[in-house]
Amino acid sequence: MLQLPPPDLETVKQRHADPVDAMVRIHTKQTADLRSNKDLAPLAKKGELAVVSAYYSLDTGRVEVLTGAPSA
């Protein structure tokens, strides 16, 4: 099982102005590390799977791709 470090520790370490926003973004990027999972990595490498981390803003309704955007 993949273990992710707690995003709250990283948020506190970096002293973000908006800790909730920062924590969500950090956790989202950490979750994208699933690309290196032994079961998913071969699929990602072949282009059969894309693990993309994105942030949806409730304020603006916009989606910001943080990592892993597939190339066209």
Coordinates of C-alpha atoms in Angstrom, one line a residue:
M1 CA 0.0 0.0 0.0
L2 CA 1.3 3.5 -0.9
Q3 CA 1.9 5.7 2.1
L4 CA 1.6 9.4 1.7
P5 CA 3.1 11.9 4.1
P6 CA 0.5 14.0 5.9
P7 CA 0.0 17.2 4.0
D8 CA -0.6 19.2 7.2
L9 CA 3.0 18.7 8.2
E10 CA 4.3 20.1 4.9
T11 CA 1.8 23.0 5.1
V12 CA 3.0 24.0 8.6
K13 CA 6.7 23.7 7.5
Q14 CA 6.1 26.0 4.6
R15 CA 4.0 28.5 6.5
H16 CA 1.4 29.2 3.8
A17 CA -0.9 32.2 4.0
D18 CA -3.9 30.1 3.4
P19 CA -3.2 26.7 5.1
V20 CA -6.4 25.0 3.9
D21 CA -5.8 25.8 0.3
A22 CA -2.1 24.8 0.6
M23 CA -3.0 21.5 2.3
V24 CA -5.4 20.6 -0.4
R25 CA -2.8 21.4 -3.1
I26 CA -0.1 19.5 -1.4
H27 CA -2.3 16.4 -0.8
T28 CA -3.4 16.5 -4.4
K29 CA 0.2 16.5 -5.7
Q30 CA 1.1 13.7 -3.3
T31 CA -1.7 11.6 -4.5
A32 CA -0.4 12.0 -8.1
D33 CA 2.5 9.9 -6.9
L34 CA 0.3 7.0 -7.7
R35 CA 1.9 7.2 -11.1
S36 CA 4.9 5.3 -9.6
N37 CA 2.7 2.6 -8.0
K38 CA 3.9 -0.9 -9.1
D39 CA 0.5 -1.7 -10.6
L40 CA -0.3 1.6 -12.2
A41 CA 3.2 2.6 -13.5
P42 CA 3.2 0.2 -16.4
L43 CA -0.1 1.5 -17.6
A44 CA 1.0 5.1 -17.3
K45 CA 4.2 4.4 -19.1
K46 CA 2.3 2.8 -22.0
G47 CA 0.0 5.8 -22.1
E48 CA -3.1 3.7 -21.2
L49 CA -3.5 5.6 -17.9
A50 CA -3.0 9.2 -16.9
V51 CA -2.9 10.2 -13.2
V52 CA -3.6 13.9 -13.1
S53 CA -3.7 16.1 -10.0
A54 CA -6.1 19.0 -10.3
Y55 CA -7.5 21.7 -8.0
Y56 CA -11.1 22.7 -8.3
S57 CA -11.9 26.2 -6.9
L58 CA -15.3 26.5 -5.3
D59 CA -14.9 30.2 -5.5
T60 CA -14.3 30.5 -9.3
G61 CA -15.5 27.1 -10.6
R62 CA -12.1 26.7 -12.4
V63 CA -10.0 23.6 -12.5
E64 CA -6.2 24.1 -12.3
V65 CA -4.1 21.1 -13.4
L66 CA -1.2 20.8 -10.9
T67 CA 0.7 17.8 -12.3
G68 CA 0.5 15.0 -14.8
A69 CA -1.4 16.7 -17.6
P70 CA -1.3 14.3 -20.6
S71 CA 0.3 15.8 -23.7
A72 CA -1.8 16.1 -26.8

